[in-house]
CSV table of C-alpha atoms in Angstrom, one decimal:
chain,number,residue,atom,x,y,z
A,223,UNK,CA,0.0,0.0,0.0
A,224,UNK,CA,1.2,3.6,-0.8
A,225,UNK,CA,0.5,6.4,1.4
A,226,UNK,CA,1.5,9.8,0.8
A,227,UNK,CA,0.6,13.1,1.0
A,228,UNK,CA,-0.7,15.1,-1.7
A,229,UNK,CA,-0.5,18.9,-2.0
A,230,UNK,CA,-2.0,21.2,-4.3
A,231,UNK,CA,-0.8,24.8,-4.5
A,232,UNK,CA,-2.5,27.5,-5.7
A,233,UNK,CA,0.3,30.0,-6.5
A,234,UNK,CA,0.8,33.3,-4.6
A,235,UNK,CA,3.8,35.0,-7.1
A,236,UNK,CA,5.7,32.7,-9.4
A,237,UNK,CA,8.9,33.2,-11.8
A,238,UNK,CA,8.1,32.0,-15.3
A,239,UNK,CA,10.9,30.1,-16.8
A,240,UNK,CA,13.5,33.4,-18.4
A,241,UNK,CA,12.4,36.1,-16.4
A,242,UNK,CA,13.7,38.0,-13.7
A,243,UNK,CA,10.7,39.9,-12.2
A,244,UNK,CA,8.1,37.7,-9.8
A,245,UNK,CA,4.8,38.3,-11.9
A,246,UNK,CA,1.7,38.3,-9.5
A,247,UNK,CA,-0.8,36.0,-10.1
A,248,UNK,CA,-3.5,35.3,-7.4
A,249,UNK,CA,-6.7,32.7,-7.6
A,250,UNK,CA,-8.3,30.5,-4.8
A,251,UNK,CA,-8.0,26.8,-5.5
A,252,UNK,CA,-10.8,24.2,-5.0
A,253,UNK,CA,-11.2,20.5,-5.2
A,254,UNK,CA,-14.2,18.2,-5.9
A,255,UNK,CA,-16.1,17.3,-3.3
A,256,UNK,CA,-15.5,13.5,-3.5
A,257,UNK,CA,-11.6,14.8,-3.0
A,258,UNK,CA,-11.3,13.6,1.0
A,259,UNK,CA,-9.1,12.8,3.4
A,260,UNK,CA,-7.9,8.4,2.8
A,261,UNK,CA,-8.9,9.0,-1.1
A,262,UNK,CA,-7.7,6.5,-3.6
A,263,UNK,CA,-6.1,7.5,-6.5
A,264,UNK,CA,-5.9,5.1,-9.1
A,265,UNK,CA,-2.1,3.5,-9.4
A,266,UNK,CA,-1.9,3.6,-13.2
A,267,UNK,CA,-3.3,4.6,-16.2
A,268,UNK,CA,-2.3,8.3,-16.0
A,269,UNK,CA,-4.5,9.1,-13.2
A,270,UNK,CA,-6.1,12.9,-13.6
A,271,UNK,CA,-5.7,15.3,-10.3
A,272,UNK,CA,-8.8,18.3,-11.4
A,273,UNK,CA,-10.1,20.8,-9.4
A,274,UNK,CA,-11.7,24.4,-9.6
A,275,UNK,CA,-9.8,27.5,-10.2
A,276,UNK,CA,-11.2,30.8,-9.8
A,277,UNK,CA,-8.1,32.6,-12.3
A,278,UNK,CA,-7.2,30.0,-15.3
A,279,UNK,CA,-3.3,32.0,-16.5
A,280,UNK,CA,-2.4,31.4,-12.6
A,281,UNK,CA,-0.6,27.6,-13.1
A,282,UNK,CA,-1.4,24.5,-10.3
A,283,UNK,CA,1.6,22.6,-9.0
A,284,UNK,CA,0.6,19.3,-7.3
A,285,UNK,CA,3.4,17.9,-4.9
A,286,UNK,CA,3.3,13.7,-3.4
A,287,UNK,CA,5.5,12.5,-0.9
A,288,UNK,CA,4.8,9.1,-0.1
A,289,UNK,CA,6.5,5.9,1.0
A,290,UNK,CA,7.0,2.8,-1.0
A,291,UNK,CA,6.5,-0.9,0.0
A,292,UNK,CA,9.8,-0.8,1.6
A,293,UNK,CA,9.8,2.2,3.6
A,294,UNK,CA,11.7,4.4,1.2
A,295,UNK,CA,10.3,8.2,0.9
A,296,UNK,CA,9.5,9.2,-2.7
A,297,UNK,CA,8.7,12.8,-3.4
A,298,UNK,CA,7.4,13.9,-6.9
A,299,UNK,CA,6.1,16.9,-8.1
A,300,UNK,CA,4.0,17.9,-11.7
A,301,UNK,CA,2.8,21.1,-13.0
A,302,UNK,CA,-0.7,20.6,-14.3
A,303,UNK,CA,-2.1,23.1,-16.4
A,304,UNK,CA,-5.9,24.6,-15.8
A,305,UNK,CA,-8.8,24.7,-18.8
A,306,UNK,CA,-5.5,23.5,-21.2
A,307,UNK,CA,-3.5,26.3,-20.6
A,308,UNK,CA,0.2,25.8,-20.9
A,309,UNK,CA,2.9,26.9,-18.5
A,310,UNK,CA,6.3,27.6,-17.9
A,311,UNK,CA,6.7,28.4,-14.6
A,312,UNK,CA,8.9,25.9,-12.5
A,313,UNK,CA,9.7,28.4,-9.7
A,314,UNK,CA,7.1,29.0,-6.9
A,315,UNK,CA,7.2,30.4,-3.8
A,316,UNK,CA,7.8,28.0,-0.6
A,317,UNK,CA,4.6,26.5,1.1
A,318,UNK,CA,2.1,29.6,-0.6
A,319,UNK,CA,-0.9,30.7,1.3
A,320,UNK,CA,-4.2,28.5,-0.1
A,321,UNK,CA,-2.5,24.9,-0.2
A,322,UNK,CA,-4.6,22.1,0.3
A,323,UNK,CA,-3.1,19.1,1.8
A,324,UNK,CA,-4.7,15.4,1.3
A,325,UNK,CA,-3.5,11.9,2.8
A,326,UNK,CA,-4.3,9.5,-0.5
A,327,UNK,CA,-3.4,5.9,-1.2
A,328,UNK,CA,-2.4,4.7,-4.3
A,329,UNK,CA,-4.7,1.6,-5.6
A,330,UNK,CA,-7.5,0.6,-8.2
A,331,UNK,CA,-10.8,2.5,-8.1
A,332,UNK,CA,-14.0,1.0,-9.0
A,333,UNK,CA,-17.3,2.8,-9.6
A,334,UNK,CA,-20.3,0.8,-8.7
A,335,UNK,CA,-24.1,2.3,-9.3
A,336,UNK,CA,-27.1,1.2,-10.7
A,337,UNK,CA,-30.4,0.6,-8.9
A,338,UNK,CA,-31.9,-1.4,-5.8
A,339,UNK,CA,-29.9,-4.7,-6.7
A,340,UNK,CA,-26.9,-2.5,-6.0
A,341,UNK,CA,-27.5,0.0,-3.8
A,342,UNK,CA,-29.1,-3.5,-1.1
A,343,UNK,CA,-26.8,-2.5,2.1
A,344,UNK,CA,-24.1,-4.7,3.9
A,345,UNK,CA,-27.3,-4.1,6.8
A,346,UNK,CA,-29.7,-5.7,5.0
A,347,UNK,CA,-27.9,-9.2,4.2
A,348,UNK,CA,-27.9,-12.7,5.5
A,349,UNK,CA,-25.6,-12.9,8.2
A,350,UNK,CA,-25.1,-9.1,7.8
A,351,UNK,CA,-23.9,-8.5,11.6
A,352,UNK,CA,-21.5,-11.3,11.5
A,353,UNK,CA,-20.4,-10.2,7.9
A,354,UNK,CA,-19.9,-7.1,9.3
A,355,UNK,CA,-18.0,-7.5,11.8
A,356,UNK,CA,-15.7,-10.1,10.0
A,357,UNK,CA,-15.1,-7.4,7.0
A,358,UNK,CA,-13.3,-5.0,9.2
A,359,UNK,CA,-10.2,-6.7,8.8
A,360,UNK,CA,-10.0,-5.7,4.9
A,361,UNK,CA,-8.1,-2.6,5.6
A,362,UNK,CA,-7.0,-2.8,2.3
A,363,UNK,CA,-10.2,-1.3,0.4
A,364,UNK,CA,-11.9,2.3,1.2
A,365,UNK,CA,-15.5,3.3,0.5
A,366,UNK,CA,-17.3,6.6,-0.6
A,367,UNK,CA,-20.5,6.9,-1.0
A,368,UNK,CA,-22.7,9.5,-3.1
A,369,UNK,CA,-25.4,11.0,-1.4
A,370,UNK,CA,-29.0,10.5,-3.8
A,371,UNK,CA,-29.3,13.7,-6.6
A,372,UNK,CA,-31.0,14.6,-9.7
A,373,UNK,CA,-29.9,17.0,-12.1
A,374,UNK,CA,-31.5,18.3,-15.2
A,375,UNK,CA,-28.3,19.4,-16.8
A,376,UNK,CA,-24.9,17.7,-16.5
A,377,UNK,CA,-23.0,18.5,-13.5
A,378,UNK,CA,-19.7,18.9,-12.9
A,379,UNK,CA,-19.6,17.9,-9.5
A,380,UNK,CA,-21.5,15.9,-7.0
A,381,UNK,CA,-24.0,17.0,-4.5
A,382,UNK,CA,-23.0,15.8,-1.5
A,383,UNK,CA,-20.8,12.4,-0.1
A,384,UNK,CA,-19.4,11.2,2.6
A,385,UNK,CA,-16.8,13.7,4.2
A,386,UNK,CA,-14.3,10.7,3.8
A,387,UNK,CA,-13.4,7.6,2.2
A,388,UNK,CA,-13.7,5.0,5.0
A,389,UNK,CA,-12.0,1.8,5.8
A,390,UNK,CA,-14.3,-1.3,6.9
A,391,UNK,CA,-13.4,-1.0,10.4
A,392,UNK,CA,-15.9,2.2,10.6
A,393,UNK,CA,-18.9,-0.2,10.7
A,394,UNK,CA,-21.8,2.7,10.7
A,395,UNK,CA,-20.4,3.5,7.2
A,396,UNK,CA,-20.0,0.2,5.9
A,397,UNK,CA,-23.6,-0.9,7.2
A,398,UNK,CA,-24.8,1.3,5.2
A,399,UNK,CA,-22.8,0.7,2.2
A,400,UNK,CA,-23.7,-1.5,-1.4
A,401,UNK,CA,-22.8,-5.3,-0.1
A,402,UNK,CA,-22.1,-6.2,-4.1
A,403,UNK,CA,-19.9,-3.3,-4.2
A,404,UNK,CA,-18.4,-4.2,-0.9
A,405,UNK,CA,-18.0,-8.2,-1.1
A,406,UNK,CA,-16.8,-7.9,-4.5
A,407,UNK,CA,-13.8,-6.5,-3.4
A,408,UNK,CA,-13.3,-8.9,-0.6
A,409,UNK,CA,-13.7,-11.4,-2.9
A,410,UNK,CA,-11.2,-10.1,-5.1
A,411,UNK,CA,-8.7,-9.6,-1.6
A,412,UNK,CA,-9.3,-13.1,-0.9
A,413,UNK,CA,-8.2,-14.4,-4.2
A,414,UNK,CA,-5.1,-11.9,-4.6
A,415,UNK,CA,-3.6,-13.5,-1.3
A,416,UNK,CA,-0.4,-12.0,-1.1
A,417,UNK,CA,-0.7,-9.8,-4.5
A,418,UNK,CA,-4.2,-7.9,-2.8
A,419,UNK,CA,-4.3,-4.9,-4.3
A,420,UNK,CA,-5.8,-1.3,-2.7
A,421,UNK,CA,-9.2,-0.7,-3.5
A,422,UNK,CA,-11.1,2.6,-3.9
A,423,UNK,CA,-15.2,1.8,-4.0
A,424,UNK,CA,-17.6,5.0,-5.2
A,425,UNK,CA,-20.9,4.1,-4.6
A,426,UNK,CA,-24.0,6.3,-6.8
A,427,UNK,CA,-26.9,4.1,-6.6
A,428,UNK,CA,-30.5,4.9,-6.6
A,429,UNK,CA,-33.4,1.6,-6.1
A,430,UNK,CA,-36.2,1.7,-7.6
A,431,UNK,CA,-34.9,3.6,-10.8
A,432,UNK,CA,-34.8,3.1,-14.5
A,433,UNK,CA,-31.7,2.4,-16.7
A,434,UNK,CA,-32.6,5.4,-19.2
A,435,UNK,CA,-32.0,7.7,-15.7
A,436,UNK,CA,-28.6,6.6,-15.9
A,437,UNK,CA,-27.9,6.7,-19.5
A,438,UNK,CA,-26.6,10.2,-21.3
A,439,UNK,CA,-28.8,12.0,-23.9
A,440,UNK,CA,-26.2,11.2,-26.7
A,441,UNK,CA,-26.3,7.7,-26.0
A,442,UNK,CA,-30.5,8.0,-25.5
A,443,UNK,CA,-30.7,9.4,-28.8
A,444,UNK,CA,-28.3,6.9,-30.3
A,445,UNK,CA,-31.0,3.9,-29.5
A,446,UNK,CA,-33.9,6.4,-30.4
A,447,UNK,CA,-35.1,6.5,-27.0
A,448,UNK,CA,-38.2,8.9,-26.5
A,449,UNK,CA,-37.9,12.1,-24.2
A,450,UNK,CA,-39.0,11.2,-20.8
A,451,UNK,CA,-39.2,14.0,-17.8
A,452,UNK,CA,-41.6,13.1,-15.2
A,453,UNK,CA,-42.0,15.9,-12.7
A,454,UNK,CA,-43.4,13.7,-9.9
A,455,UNK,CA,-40.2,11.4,-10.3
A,456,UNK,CA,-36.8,13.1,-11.5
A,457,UNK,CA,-35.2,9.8,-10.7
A,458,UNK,CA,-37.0,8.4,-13.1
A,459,UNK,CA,-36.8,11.0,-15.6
A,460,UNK,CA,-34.4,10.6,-18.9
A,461,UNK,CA,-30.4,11.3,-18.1
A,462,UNK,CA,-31.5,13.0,-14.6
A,463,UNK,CA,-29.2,10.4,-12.5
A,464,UNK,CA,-26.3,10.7,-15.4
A,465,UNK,CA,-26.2,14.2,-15.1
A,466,UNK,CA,-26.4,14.9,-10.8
A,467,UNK,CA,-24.1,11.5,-10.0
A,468,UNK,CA,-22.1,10.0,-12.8
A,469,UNK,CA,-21.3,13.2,-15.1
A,470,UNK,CA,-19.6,14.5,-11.9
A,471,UNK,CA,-17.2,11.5,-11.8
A,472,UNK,CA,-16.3,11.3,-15.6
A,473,UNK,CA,-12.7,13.3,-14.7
A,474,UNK,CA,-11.9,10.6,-12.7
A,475,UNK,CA,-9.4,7.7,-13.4
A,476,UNK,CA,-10.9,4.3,-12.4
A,477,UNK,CA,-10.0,0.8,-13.4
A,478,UNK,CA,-13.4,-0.4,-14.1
A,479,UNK,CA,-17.3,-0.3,-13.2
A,480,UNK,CA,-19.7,-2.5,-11.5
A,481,UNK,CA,-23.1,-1.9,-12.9
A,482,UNK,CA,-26.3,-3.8,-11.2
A,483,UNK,CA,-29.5,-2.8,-12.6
């Protein structure tokens, strides 16, 4: 498992590359709400680190120290440019005011939604307080979950979620959590033996709720699918659940979806 630290700087006054004169540049940094404290980061695939910036020319340095499976520090540090700008700069000023500092674990991130088949808590199983209770050894996997939301345009962000990703231990949060979603990656723990691997789970689920909720308009309209708003059930309505709880996570780097409708 890899723990570090990440940091995010919003820059105070930088040097661009060639210049001699600190150029001002001054924005307030933000991240997504899913972005909490024990967050996993997926380990591979050219994971993206996004967030909210309130002056796009002023550039984002992100910073990880973190140990390896041996102990050894590693530090590393990227410039990442906002809305595609490019940058230069590759002096900043020490430890500027507005950096926001997360503990994240390097591992593979799975999405699981869909409706009631998914979203059936680790509470409402067979055995569920002995299944419980045996899980919270798994401290291997962290859990986020998506609070319910409907949106008639594409968001950018999510609602609401937990205020951190949790380990099985915290059994108030995994009681509450999808048992697929959940015992899938025990599952998976359990086979890996000594080669587990760190798991990330993002719940969005909503019971009770139709597949076309879920689906985009683009991919509606590719299989001719008839316009569908119903006033008295925006979780039902066409794209509503795409746009409030899956659109927000599209930024993010995952290895791979569950999907239980």
């Amino acid at each position: 498992m890899s723990l570090g630290i990440l940091k995010l700087l919003g820059l105070i006054a930088v040097l661009g590359a060639g210049t001699t004169l600190a150029q001002e540049c001054t924005g307030i940094l933000s991240l997504p709400r899913y972005y909490q404290e024990q967050m996993i980061i997926q380990a591979d695939g050219n994971p993206k680190i996004w967030g909210y910036t309130t002056n796009a020319d002023c550039p984002v340095y992100v910073e990880a120290s973190c140990q390896d499976e041996n102990g050894n520090e590693r530090f590393v540090s990227a410039h990442t440019s906002s809305f595609e700008k490019q940058g230069d700069t590759n002096i900043w000023e020490d430890d500027p005011q507005g950096a926001i500092t997360l503990t994240t674990i390097l591992g593979d991130v799975w999405v699981c939604s869909g409706q009631s088949n998914m979203e059936l808590k680790m509470n409402q199983i067979e055995n569920a307080d002995e299944e419980i209770l045996n899980s919270a050894k798994y401290s291997n996997i962290r859990i986020y979950q998506l609070a319910h939301h409907t949106s008639e345009q594409e968001e950018n962000d999510i609602f609401q979620g937990w205020d951190e990703w949790y380990t099985p231990d915290e059994s108030s949060k995994l009681s509450s959590f999808s048992a697929v979603c959940f015992l899938t990656a025990r599952y998976l723990t359990d086979l890996m033996g000594d080669n587990k691997r760190v798991f990330g789970l993002i719940e969005a689920s909503w019971g009770g709720t139709r597949v076309e909720a879920w689906s985009s308009q683009d991919a509606l309209d590719s299989c001719n699918v008839e316009p569908s708003i119903l006033p008295d059930q925006p979780y039902n309505s066409n794209s509503y659940l795409w746009n409030g709880m899956i659109h927000p996570l599209l930024r993010t780097t995952v290895k791979g979806f569950l999907w239980y409708q």
